[in-house]
Protein backbone atom coordinates (compact mmCIF):
# COMPACT_ATOMS: atom_id res chain seq x y z
CA UNK A 1 0.00 0.00 0.00
CA UNK A 2 1.98 3.01 -1.21
CA UNK A 3 1.56 6.34 0.52
CA UNK A 4 0.55 9.02 -1.91
CA UNK A 5 0.72 12.79 -1.69
CA UNK A 6 -2.72 14.21 -1.01
CA UNK A 7 -3.46 15.39 -4.59
CA UNK A 8 -2.99 11.93 -6.19
CA UNK A 9 -4.80 10.42 -3.19
CA UNK A 10 -7.86 12.55 -3.87
CA UNK A 11 -7.73 11.64 -7.56
CA UNK A 12 -7.58 7.93 -6.76
CA UNK A 13 -10.36 8.33 -4.19
CA UNK A 14 -12.60 9.92 -6.82
CA UNK A 15 -11.89 7.00 -9.17
CA UNK A 16 -12.77 4.54 -6.41
CA UNK A 17 -16.06 6.32 -5.76
CA UNK A 18 -16.93 6.14 -9.46
CA UNK A 19 -16.07 2.42 -9.64
CA UNK A 20 -18.22 1.61 -6.62
CA UNK A 21 -21.22 3.71 -7.65
CA UNK A 22 -23.39 0.76 -8.74
CA UNK A 23 -22.11 -1.88 -6.36
CA UNK A 24 -19.47 -2.09 -3.71
CA UNK A 25 -18.37 -0.14 -0.68
CA UNK A 26 -15.59 2.22 0.22
CA UNK A 27 -14.10 2.22 3.69
CA UNK A 28 -12.28 5.37 4.75
CA UNK A 29 -10.38 5.62 8.03
CA UNK A 30 -8.63 8.59 9.60
CA UNK A 31 -6.36 8.54 12.60
CA UNK A 32 -3.69 10.59 14.29
CA UNK A 33 -0.17 9.81 13.16
CA UNK A 34 2.88 11.10 15.01
CA UNK A 35 6.15 11.30 13.11
CA UNK A 36 9.19 11.32 15.37
CA UNK A 37 12.38 12.76 14.01
CA UNK A 38 15.60 12.36 15.94
CA UNK A 39 18.21 15.02 15.51
CA UNK A 40 21.79 13.88 15.82
CA UNK A 41 23.05 17.12 17.34
CA UNK A 42 20.38 17.19 19.99
CA UNK A 43 19.36 14.13 21.93
CA UNK A 44 15.78 15.36 22.28
CA UNK A 45 13.33 14.03 19.74
CA UNK A 46 10.87 16.36 18.06
CA UNK A 47 7.51 15.10 16.91
CA UNK A 48 5.20 16.37 14.21
CA UNK A 49 1.52 15.58 14.35
CA UNK A 50 -0.05 14.32 11.15
CA UNK A 51 -3.23 12.63 10.00
CA UNK A 52 -3.11 9.18 8.38
CA UNK A 53 -5.94 8.56 5.93
CA UNK A 54 -6.65 5.19 4.36
CA UNK A 55 -9.24 4.20 1.77
CA UNK A 56 -10.17 0.68 0.72
CA UNK A 57 -12.37 -0.34 -2.17
CA UNK A 58 -12.41 -4.08 -2.73
CA UNK A 59 -8.80 -5.21 -2.74
CA UNK A 60 -7.36 -1.83 -3.74
CA UNK A 61 -5.96 0.21 -0.86
CA UNK A 62 -4.55 3.73 -0.86
CA UNK A 63 -3.24 5.90 1.94
CA UNK A 64 -1.76 9.31 2.58
CA UNK A 65 -0.24 11.26 5.44
CA UNK A 66 -1.38 14.86 5.81
CA UNK A 67 0.85 17.25 7.72
CA UNK A 68 -0.77 19.81 9.99
CA UNK A 69 0.11 22.71 7.68
CA UNK A 70 -1.69 21.05 4.71
CA UNK A 71 -4.72 19.87 6.65
CA UNK A 72 -7.07 22.79 5.86
CA UNK A 73 -6.48 22.57 2.10
CA UNK A 74 -6.92 18.80 2.15
CA UNK A 75 -10.15 18.96 4.14
CA UNK A 76 -11.69 21.46 1.73
CA UNK A 77 -10.85 19.28 -1.28
CA UNK A 78 -11.95 16.11 0.56
CA UNK A 79 -15.28 17.69 1.54
CA UNK A 80 -15.98 18.66 -2.08
CA UNK A 81 -15.34 15.08 -3.22
CA UNK A 82 -17.58 13.64 -0.52
CA UNK A 83 -20.39 16.08 -1.34
CA UNK A 84 -20.16 15.25 -5.04
CA UNK A 85 -19.84 11.47 -4.77
CA UNK A 86 -21.99 10.44 -1.80
CA UNK A 87 -25.40 10.99 -3.32
CA UNK A 88 -26.55 7.38 -3.57
CA UNK A 89 -27.57 7.02 0.05
CA UNK A 90 -31.03 5.67 0.72
CA UNK A 91 -33.50 8.00 2.35
CA UNK A 92 -34.96 6.88 5.62
CA UNK A 93 -38.67 6.25 5.80
CA UNK A 94 -40.44 8.35 8.36
CA UNK A 95 -42.64 6.57 10.84
CA UNK A 96 -46.14 7.76 11.31
CA UNK A 97 -46.82 8.78 14.86
CA UNK A 98 -49.71 7.05 16.55
CA UNK A 99 -52.18 9.40 18.13
CA UNK A 100 -53.35 8.25 21.55
CA UNK A 101 -56.19 9.94 23.37
mmCIF file of C-alpha atoms in Angstrom:
data_model
loop_
_atom_site.group_PDB
_atom_site.id
_atom_site.type_symbol
_atom_site.label_atom_id
_atom_site.label_comp_id
_atom_site.label_asym_id
_atom_site.label_seq_id
_atom_site.Cartn_x
_atom_site.Cartn_y
_atom_site.Cartn_z
ATOM 1 C CA UNK A 1 0.000 0.000 0.000
ATOM 2 C CA UNK A 2 1.980 3.012 -1.211
ATOM 3 C CA UNK A 3 1.557 6.342 0.523
ATOM 4 C CA UNK A 4 0.545 9.024 -1.913
ATOM 5 C CA UNK A 5 0.718 12.794 -1.688
ATOM 6 C CA UNK A 6 -2.723 14.206 -1.010
ATOM 7 C CA UNK A 7 -3.463 15.391 -4.591
ATOM 8 C CA UNK A 8 -2.986 11.932 -6.195
ATOM 9 C CA UNK A 9 -4.797 10.416 -3.193
ATOM 10 C CA UNK A 10 -7.865 12.555 -3.866
ATOM 11 C CA UNK A 11 -7.729 11.641 -7.558
ATOM 12 C CA UNK A 12 -7.578 7.929 -6.760
ATOM 13 C CA UNK A 13 -10.361 8.330 -4.192
ATOM 14 C CA UNK A 14 -12.597 9.920 -6.824
ATOM 15 C CA UNK A 15 -11.891 7.004 -9.174
ATOM 16 C CA UNK A 16 -12.768 4.536 -6.414
ATOM 17 C CA UNK A 17 -16.061 6.322 -5.761
ATOM 18 C CA UNK A 18 -16.926 6.140 -9.461
ATOM 19 C CA UNK A 19 -16.074 2.417 -9.639
ATOM 20 C CA UNK A 20 -18.222 1.609 -6.618
ATOM 21 C CA UNK A 21 -21.223 3.710 -7.654
ATOM 22 C CA UNK A 22 -23.386 0.756 -8.736
ATOM 23 C CA UNK A 23 -22.109 -1.878 -6.360
ATOM 24 C CA UNK A 24 -19.466 -2.094 -3.710
ATOM 25 C CA UNK A 25 -18.373 -0.142 -0.684
ATOM 26 C CA UNK A 26 -15.587 2.216 0.219
ATOM 27 C CA UNK A 27 -14.101 2.221 3.695
ATOM 28 C CA UNK A 28 -12.277 5.374 4.755
ATOM 29 C CA UNK A 29 -10.377 5.625 8.032
ATOM 30 C CA UNK A 30 -8.627 8.592 9.598
ATOM 31 C CA UNK A 31 -6.359 8.543 12.598
ATOM 32 C CA UNK A 32 -3.693 10.589 14.287
ATOM 33 C CA UNK A 33 -0.169 9.810 13.158
ATOM 34 C CA UNK A 34 2.882 11.097 15.009
ATOM 35 C CA UNK A 35 6.155 11.301 13.110
ATOM 36 C CA UNK A 36 9.187 11.318 15.365
ATOM 37 C CA UNK A 37 12.385 12.757 14.012
ATOM 38 C CA UNK A 38 15.603 12.359 15.942
ATOM 39 C CA UNK A 39 18.211 15.018 15.510
ATOM 40 C CA UNK A 40 21.794 13.879 15.824
ATOM 41 C CA UNK A 41 23.053 17.123 17.343
ATOM 42 C CA UNK A 42 20.377 17.190 19.994
ATOM 43 C CA UNK A 43 19.355 14.131 21.931
ATOM 44 C CA UNK A 44 15.780 15.357 22.280
ATOM 45 C CA UNK A 45 13.328 14.030 19.739
ATOM 46 C CA UNK A 46 10.868 16.359 18.060
ATOM 47 C CA UNK A 47 7.508 15.097 16.910
ATOM 48 C CA UNK A 48 5.203 16.372 14.209
ATOM 49 C CA UNK A 49 1.521 15.577 14.348
ATOM 50 C CA UNK A 50 -0.050 14.325 11.145
ATOM 51 C CA UNK A 51 -3.229 12.628 10.000
ATOM 52 C CA UNK A 52 -3.107 9.181 8.380
ATOM 53 C CA UNK A 53 -5.944 8.561 5.935
ATOM 54 C CA UNK A 54 -6.649 5.193 4.358
ATOM 55 C CA UNK A 55 -9.237 4.198 1.775
ATOM 56 C CA UNK A 56 -10.167 0.679 0.723
ATOM 57 C CA UNK A 57 -12.370 -0.341 -2.172
ATOM 58 C CA UNK A 58 -12.412 -4.077 -2.729
ATOM 59 C CA UNK A 59 -8.799 -5.207 -2.736
ATOM 60 C CA UNK A 60 -7.360 -1.835 -3.744
ATOM 61 C CA UNK A 61 -5.963 0.211 -0.860
ATOM 62 C CA UNK A 62 -4.548 3.727 -0.857
ATOM 63 C CA UNK A 63 -3.243 5.903 1.940
ATOM 64 C CA UNK A 64 -1.757 9.313 2.583
ATOM 65 C CA UNK A 65 -0.239 11.257 5.444
ATOM 66 C CA UNK A 66 -1.376 14.856 5.813
ATOM 67 C CA UNK A 67 0.848 17.254 7.717
ATOM 68 C CA UNK A 68 -0.766 19.806 9.987
ATOM 69 C CA UNK A 69 0.110 22.706 7.679
ATOM 70 C CA UNK A 70 -1.687 21.051 4.710
ATOM 71 C CA UNK A 71 -4.725 19.868 6.652
ATOM 72 C CA UNK A 72 -7.075 22.786 5.862
ATOM 73 C CA UNK A 73 -6.478 22.573 2.095
ATOM 74 C CA UNK A 74 -6.917 18.799 2.148
ATOM 75 C CA UNK A 75 -10.150 18.958 4.144
ATOM 76 C CA UNK A 76 -11.692 21.463 1.730
ATOM 77 C CA UNK A 77 -10.845 19.278 -1.276
ATOM 78 C CA UNK A 78 -11.950 16.111 0.562
ATOM 79 C CA UNK A 79 -15.277 17.688 1.542
ATOM 80 C CA UNK A 80 -15.977 18.658 -2.078
ATOM 81 C CA UNK A 81 -15.341 15.079 -3.224
ATOM 82 C CA UNK A 82 -17.575 13.638 -0.517
ATOM 83 C CA UNK A 83 -20.386 16.085 -1.341
ATOM 84 C CA UNK A 84 -20.162 15.249 -5.043
ATOM 85 C CA UNK A 85 -19.842 11.466 -4.773
ATOM 86 C CA UNK A 86 -21.991 10.443 -1.799
ATOM 87 C CA UNK A 87 -25.400 10.988 -3.321
ATOM 88 C CA UNK A 88 -26.545 7.384 -3.574
ATOM 89 C CA UNK A 89 -27.567 7.021 0.050
ATOM 90 C CA UNK A 90 -31.027 5.665 0.723
ATOM 91 C CA UNK A 91 -33.497 8.004 2.345
ATOM 92 C CA UNK A 92 -34.965 6.881 5.618
ATOM 93 C CA UNK A 93 -38.670 6.253 5.805
ATOM 94 C CA UNK A 94 -40.442 8.354 8.362
ATOM 95 C CA UNK A 95 -42.641 6.571 10.835
ATOM 96 C CA UNK A 96 -46.141 7.761 11.305
ATOM 97 C CA UNK A 97 -46.823 8.778 14.859
ATOM 98 C CA UNK A 98 -49.714 7.055 16.548
ATOM 99 C CA UNK A 99 -52.175 9.396 18.134
ATOM 100 C CA UNK A 100 -53.348 8.254 21.548
ATOM 101 C CA UNK A 101 -56.192 9.944 23.372
#
